[in-house]
JSON list of C-alpha atoms in Angstrom, two decimals:
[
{"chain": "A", "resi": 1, "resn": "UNK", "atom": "CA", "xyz": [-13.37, -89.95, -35.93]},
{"chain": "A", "resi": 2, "resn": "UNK", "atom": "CA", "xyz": [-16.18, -87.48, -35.82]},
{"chain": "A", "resi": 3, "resn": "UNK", "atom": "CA", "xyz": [-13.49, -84.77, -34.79]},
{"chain": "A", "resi": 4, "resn": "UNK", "atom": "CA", "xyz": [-11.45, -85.69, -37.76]},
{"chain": "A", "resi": 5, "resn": "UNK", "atom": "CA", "xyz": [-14.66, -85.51, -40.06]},
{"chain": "A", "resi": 6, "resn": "UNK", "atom": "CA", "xyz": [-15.42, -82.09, -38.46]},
{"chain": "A", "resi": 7, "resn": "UNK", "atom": "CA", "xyz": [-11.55, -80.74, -38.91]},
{"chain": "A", "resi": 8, "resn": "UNK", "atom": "CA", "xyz": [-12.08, -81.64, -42.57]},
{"chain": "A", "resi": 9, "resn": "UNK", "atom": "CA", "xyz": [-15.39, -80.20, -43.31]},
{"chain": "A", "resi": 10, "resn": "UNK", "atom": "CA", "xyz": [-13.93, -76.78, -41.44]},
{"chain": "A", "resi": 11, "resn": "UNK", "atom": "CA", "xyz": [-11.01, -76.87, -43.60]},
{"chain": "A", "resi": 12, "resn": "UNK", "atom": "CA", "xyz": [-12.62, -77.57, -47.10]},
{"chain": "A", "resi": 13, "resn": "UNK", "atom": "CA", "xyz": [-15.06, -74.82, -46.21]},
{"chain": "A", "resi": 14, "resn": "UNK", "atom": "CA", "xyz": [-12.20, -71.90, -45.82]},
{"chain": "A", "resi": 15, "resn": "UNK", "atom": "CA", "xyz": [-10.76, -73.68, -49.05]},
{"chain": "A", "resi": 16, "resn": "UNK", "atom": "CA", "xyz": [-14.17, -73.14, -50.83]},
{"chain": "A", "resi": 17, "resn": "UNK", "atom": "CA", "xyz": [-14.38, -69.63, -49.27]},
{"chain": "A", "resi": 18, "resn": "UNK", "atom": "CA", "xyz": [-11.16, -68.90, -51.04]},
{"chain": "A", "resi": 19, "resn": "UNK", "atom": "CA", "xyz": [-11.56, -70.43, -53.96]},
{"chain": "A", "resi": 20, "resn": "UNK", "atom": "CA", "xyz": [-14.80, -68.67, -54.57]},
{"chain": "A", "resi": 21, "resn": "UNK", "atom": "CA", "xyz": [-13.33, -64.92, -53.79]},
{"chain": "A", "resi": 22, "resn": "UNK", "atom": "CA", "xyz": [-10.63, -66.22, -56.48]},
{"chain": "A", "resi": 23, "resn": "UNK", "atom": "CA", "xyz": [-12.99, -66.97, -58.92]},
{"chain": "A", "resi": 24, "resn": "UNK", "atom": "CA", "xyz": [-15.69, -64.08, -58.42]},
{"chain": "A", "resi": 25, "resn": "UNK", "atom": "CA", "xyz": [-12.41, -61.31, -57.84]},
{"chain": "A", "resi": 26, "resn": "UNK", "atom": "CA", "xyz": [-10.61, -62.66, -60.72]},
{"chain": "A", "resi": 27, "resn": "UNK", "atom": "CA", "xyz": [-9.12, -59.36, -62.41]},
{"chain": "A", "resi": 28, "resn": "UNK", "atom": "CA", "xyz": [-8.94, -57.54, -58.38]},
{"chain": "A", "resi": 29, "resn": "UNK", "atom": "CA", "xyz": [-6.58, -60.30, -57.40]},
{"chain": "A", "resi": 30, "resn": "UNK", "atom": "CA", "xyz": [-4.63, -60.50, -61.03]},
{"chain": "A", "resi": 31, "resn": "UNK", "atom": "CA", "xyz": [-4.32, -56.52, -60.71]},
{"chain": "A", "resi": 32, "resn": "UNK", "atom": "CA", "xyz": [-3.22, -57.02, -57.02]},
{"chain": "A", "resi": 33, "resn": "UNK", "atom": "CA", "xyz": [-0.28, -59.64, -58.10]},
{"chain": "A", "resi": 34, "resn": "UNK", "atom": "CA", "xyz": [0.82, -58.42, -61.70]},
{"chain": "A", "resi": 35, "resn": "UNK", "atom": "CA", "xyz": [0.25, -54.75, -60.82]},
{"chain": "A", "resi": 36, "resn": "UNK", "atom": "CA", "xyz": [-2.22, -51.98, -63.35]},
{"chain": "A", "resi": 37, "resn": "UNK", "atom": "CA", "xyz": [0.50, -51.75, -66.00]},
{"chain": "A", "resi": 38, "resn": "UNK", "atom": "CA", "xyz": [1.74, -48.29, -67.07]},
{"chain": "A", "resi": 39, "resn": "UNK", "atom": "CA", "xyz": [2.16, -46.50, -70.59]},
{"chain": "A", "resi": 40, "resn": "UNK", "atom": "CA", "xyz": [3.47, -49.14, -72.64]},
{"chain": "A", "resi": 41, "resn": "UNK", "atom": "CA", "xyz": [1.06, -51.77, -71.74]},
{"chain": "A", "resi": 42, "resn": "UNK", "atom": "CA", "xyz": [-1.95, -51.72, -74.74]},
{"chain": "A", "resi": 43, "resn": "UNK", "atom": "CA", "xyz": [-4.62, -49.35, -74.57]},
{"chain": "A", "resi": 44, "resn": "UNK", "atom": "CA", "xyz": [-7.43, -51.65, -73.65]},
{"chain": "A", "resi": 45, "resn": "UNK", "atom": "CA", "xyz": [-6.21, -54.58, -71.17]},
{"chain": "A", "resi": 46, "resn": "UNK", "atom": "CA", "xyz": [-4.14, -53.89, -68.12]},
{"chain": "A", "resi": 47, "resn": "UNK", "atom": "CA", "xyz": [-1.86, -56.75, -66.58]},
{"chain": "A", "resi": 48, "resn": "UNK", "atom": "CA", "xyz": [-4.40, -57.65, -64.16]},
{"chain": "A", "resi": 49, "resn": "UNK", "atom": "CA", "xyz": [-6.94, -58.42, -66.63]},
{"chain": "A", "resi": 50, "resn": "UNK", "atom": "CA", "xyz": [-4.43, -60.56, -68.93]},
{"chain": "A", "resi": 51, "resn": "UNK", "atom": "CA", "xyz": [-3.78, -62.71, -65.84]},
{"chain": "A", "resi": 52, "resn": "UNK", "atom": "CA", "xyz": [-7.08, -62.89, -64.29]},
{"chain": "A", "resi": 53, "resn": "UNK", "atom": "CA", "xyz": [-7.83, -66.13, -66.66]},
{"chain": "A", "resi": 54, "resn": "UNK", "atom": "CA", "xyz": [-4.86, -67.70, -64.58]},
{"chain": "A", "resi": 55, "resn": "UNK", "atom": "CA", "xyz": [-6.73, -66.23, -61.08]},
{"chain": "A", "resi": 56, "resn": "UNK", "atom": "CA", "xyz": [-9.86, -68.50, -61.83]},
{"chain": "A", "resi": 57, "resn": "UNK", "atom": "CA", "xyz": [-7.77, -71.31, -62.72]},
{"chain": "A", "resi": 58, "resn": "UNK", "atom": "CA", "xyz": [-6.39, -71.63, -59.46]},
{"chain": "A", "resi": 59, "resn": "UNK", "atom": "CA", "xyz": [-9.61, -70.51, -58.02]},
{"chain": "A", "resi": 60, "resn": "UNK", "atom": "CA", "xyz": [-11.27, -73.54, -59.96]},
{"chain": "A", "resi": 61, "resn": "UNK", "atom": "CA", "xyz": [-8.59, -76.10, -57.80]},
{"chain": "A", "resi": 62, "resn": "UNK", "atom": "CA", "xyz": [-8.78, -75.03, -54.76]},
{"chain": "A", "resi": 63, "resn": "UNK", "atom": "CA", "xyz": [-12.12, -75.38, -55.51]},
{"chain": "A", "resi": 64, "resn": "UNK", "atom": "CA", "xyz": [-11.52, -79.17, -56.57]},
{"chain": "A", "resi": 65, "resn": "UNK", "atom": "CA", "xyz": [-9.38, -79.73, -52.98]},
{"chain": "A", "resi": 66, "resn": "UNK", "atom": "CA", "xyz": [-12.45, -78.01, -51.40]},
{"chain": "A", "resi": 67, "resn": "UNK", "atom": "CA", "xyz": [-14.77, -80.86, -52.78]},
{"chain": "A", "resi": 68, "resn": "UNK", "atom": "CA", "xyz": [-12.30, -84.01, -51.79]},
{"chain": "A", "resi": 69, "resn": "UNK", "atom": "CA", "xyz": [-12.48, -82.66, -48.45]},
{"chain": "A", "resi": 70, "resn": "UNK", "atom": "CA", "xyz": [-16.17, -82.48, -47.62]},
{"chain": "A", "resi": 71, "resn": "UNK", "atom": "CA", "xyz": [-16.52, -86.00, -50.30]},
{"chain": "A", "resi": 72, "resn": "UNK", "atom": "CA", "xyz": [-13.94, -87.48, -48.48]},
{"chain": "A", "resi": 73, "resn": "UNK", "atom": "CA", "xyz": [-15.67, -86.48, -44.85]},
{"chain": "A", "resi": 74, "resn": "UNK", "atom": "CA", "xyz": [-19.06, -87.50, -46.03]},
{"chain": "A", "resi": 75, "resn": "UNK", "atom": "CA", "xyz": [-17.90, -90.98, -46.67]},
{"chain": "A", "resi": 76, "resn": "UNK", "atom": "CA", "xyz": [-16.58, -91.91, -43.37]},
{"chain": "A", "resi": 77, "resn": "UNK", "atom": "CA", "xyz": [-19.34, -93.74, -42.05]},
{"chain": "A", "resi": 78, "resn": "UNK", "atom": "CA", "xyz": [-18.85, -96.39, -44.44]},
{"chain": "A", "resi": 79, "resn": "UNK", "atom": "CA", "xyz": [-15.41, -97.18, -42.96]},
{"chain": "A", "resi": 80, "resn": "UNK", "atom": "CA", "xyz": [-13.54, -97.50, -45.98]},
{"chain": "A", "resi": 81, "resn": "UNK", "atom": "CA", "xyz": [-9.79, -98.41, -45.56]},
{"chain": "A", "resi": 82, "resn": "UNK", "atom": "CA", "xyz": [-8.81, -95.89, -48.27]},
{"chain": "A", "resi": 83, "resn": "UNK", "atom": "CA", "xyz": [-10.44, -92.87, -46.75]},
{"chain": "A", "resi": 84, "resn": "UNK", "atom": "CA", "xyz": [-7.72, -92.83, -44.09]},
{"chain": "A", "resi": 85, "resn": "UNK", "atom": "CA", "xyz": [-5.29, -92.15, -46.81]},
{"chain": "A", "resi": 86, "resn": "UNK", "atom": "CA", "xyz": [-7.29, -90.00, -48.61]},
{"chain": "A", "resi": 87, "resn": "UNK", "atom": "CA", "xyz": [-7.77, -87.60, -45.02]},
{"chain": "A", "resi": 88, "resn": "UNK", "atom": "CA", "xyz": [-4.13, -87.92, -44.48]},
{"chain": "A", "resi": 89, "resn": "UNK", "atom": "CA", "xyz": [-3.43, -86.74, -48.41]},
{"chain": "A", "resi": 90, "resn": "UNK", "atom": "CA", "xyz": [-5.61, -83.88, -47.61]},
{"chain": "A", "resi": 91, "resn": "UNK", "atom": "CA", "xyz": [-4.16, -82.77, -44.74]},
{"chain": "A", "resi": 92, "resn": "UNK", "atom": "CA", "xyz": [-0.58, -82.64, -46.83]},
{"chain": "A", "resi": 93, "resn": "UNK", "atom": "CA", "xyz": [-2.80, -80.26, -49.24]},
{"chain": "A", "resi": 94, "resn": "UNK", "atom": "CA", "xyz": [-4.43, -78.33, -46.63]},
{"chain": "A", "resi": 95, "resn": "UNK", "atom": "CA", "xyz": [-0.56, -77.86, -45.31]},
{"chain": "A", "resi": 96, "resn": "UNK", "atom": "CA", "xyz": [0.52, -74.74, -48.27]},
{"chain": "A", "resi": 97, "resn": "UNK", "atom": "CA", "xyz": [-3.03, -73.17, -47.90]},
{"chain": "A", "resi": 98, "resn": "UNK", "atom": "CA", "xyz": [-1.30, -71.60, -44.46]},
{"chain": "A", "resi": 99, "resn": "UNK", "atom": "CA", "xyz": [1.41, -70.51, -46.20]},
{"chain": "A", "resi": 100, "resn": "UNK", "atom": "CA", "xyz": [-0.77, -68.86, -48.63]},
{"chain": "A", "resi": 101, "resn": "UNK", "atom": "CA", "xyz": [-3.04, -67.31, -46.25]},
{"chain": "A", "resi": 102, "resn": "UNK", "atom": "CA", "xyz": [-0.35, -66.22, -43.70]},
{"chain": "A", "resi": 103, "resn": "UNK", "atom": "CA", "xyz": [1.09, -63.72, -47.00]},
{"chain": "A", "resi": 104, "resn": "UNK", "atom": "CA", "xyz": [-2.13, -62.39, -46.92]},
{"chain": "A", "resi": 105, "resn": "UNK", "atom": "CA", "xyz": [-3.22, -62.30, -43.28]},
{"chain": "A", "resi": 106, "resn": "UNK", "atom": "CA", "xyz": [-0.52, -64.05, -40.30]},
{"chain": "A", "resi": 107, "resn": "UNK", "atom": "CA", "xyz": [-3.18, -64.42, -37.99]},
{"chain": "A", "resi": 108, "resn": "UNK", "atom": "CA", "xyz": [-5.16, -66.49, -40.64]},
{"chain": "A", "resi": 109, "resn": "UNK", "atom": "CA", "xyz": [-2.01, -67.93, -41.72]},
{"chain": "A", "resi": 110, "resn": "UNK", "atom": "CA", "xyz": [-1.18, -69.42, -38.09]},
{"chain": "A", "resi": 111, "resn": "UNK", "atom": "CA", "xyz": [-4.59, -70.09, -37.50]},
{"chain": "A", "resi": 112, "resn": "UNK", "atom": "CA", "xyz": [-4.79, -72.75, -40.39]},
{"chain": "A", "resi": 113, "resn": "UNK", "atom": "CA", "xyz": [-1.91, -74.02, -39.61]},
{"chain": "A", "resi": 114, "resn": "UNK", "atom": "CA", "xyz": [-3.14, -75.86, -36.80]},
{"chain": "A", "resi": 115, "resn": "UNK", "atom": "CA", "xyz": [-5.68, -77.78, -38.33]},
{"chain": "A", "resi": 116, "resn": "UNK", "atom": "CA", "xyz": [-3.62, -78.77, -41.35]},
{"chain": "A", "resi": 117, "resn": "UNK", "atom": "CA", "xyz": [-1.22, -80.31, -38.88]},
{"chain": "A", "resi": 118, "resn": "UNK", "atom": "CA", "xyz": [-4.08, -81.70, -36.79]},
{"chain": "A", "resi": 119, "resn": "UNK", "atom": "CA", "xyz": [-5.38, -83.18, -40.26]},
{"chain": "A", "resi": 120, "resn": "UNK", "atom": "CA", "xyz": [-2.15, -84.82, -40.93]},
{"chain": "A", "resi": 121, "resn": "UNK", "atom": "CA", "xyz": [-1.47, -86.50, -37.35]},
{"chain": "A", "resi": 122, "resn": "UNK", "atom": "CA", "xyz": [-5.34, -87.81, -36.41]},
{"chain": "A", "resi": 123, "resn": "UNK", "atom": "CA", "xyz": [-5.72, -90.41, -39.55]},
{"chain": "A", "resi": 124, "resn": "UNK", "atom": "CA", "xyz": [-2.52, -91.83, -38.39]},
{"chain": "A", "resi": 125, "resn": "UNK", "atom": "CA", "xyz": [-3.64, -92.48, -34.74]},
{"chain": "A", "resi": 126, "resn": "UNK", "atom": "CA", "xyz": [-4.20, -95.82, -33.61]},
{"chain": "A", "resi": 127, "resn": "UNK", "atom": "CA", "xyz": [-7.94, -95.26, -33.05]},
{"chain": "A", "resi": 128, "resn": "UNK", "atom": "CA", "xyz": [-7.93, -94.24, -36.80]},
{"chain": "A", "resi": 129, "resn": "UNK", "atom": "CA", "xyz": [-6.47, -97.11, -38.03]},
{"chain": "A", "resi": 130, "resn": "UNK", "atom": "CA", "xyz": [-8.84, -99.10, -35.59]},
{"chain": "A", "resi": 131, "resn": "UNK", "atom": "CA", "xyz": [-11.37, -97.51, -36.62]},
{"chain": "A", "resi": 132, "resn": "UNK", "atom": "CA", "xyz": [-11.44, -97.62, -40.61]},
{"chain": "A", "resi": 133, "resn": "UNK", "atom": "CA", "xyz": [-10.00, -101.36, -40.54]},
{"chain": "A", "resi": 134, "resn": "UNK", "atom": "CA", "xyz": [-13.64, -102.62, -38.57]},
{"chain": "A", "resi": 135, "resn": "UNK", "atom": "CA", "xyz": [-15.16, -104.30, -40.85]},
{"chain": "A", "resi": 136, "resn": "UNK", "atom": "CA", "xyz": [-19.29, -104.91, -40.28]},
{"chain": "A", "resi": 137, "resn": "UNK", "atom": "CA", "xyz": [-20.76, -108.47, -40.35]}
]
């Protein structure tokens, strides 16, 4: 299980690295996706700056994912049934980061691709299920 702890911790931390340059880059990335503007756009707010309150938003939750994966992670040494479920969830959510980072960079894309995958398949192992269902005396 400690591999499956360490996949998790890895994968919250690029989520936290991402939602962090989404947060702090706000108006670069809203001016990257909604474009400058051009002469008919107002004289003092571009498109990128009317969006970039949407940019942190979705900075903020990825930042929220981020967290359930390292609280999640931290919590497996008390064996809790519902932990297994809760990795396996966050591998499905770690699944569209790939996509999202493959639009940006492929070789980042295919890269987090593995361990998304690798997040979904361990909790369902039968060591997994071995493991979280021990119950101390």
């Amino acid at each position: 299980m400690r591999s499956l702890r360490v996949l998790m911790m890895v994968l919250a931390g690029g989520q936290a690295l991402l939602g962090v340059a989404l947060v702090t880059n706000s108006v670069a990335v809203a001016t990257a996706i909604w474009g400058d503007g051009d002469a008919s756009t107002p004289c003092c707010t571009t498109p990128g700056e009317d969006h970039a309150g949407m940019v942190v938003f979705a900075g903020l939750l990825v930042l929220a994912v981020a967290a359930w994966g390292v609280t999640a992670a931290l919590k497996f040494p008390t064996r809790h049934r519902n932990l297994r479920v809760s990795a396996f969830a966050y591998g499905w959510t770690a699944l569209p980061f790939s996509w999202a980072f493959f639009q940006v960079i492929p070789l980042l894309g295919f890269a987090w691709l593995v361990p998304a995958v690798l997040a979904i398949v361990r909790p369902n192992q039968p060591e997994s299920h071995a493991w979280f269902n021990h119950r101390p005396l």
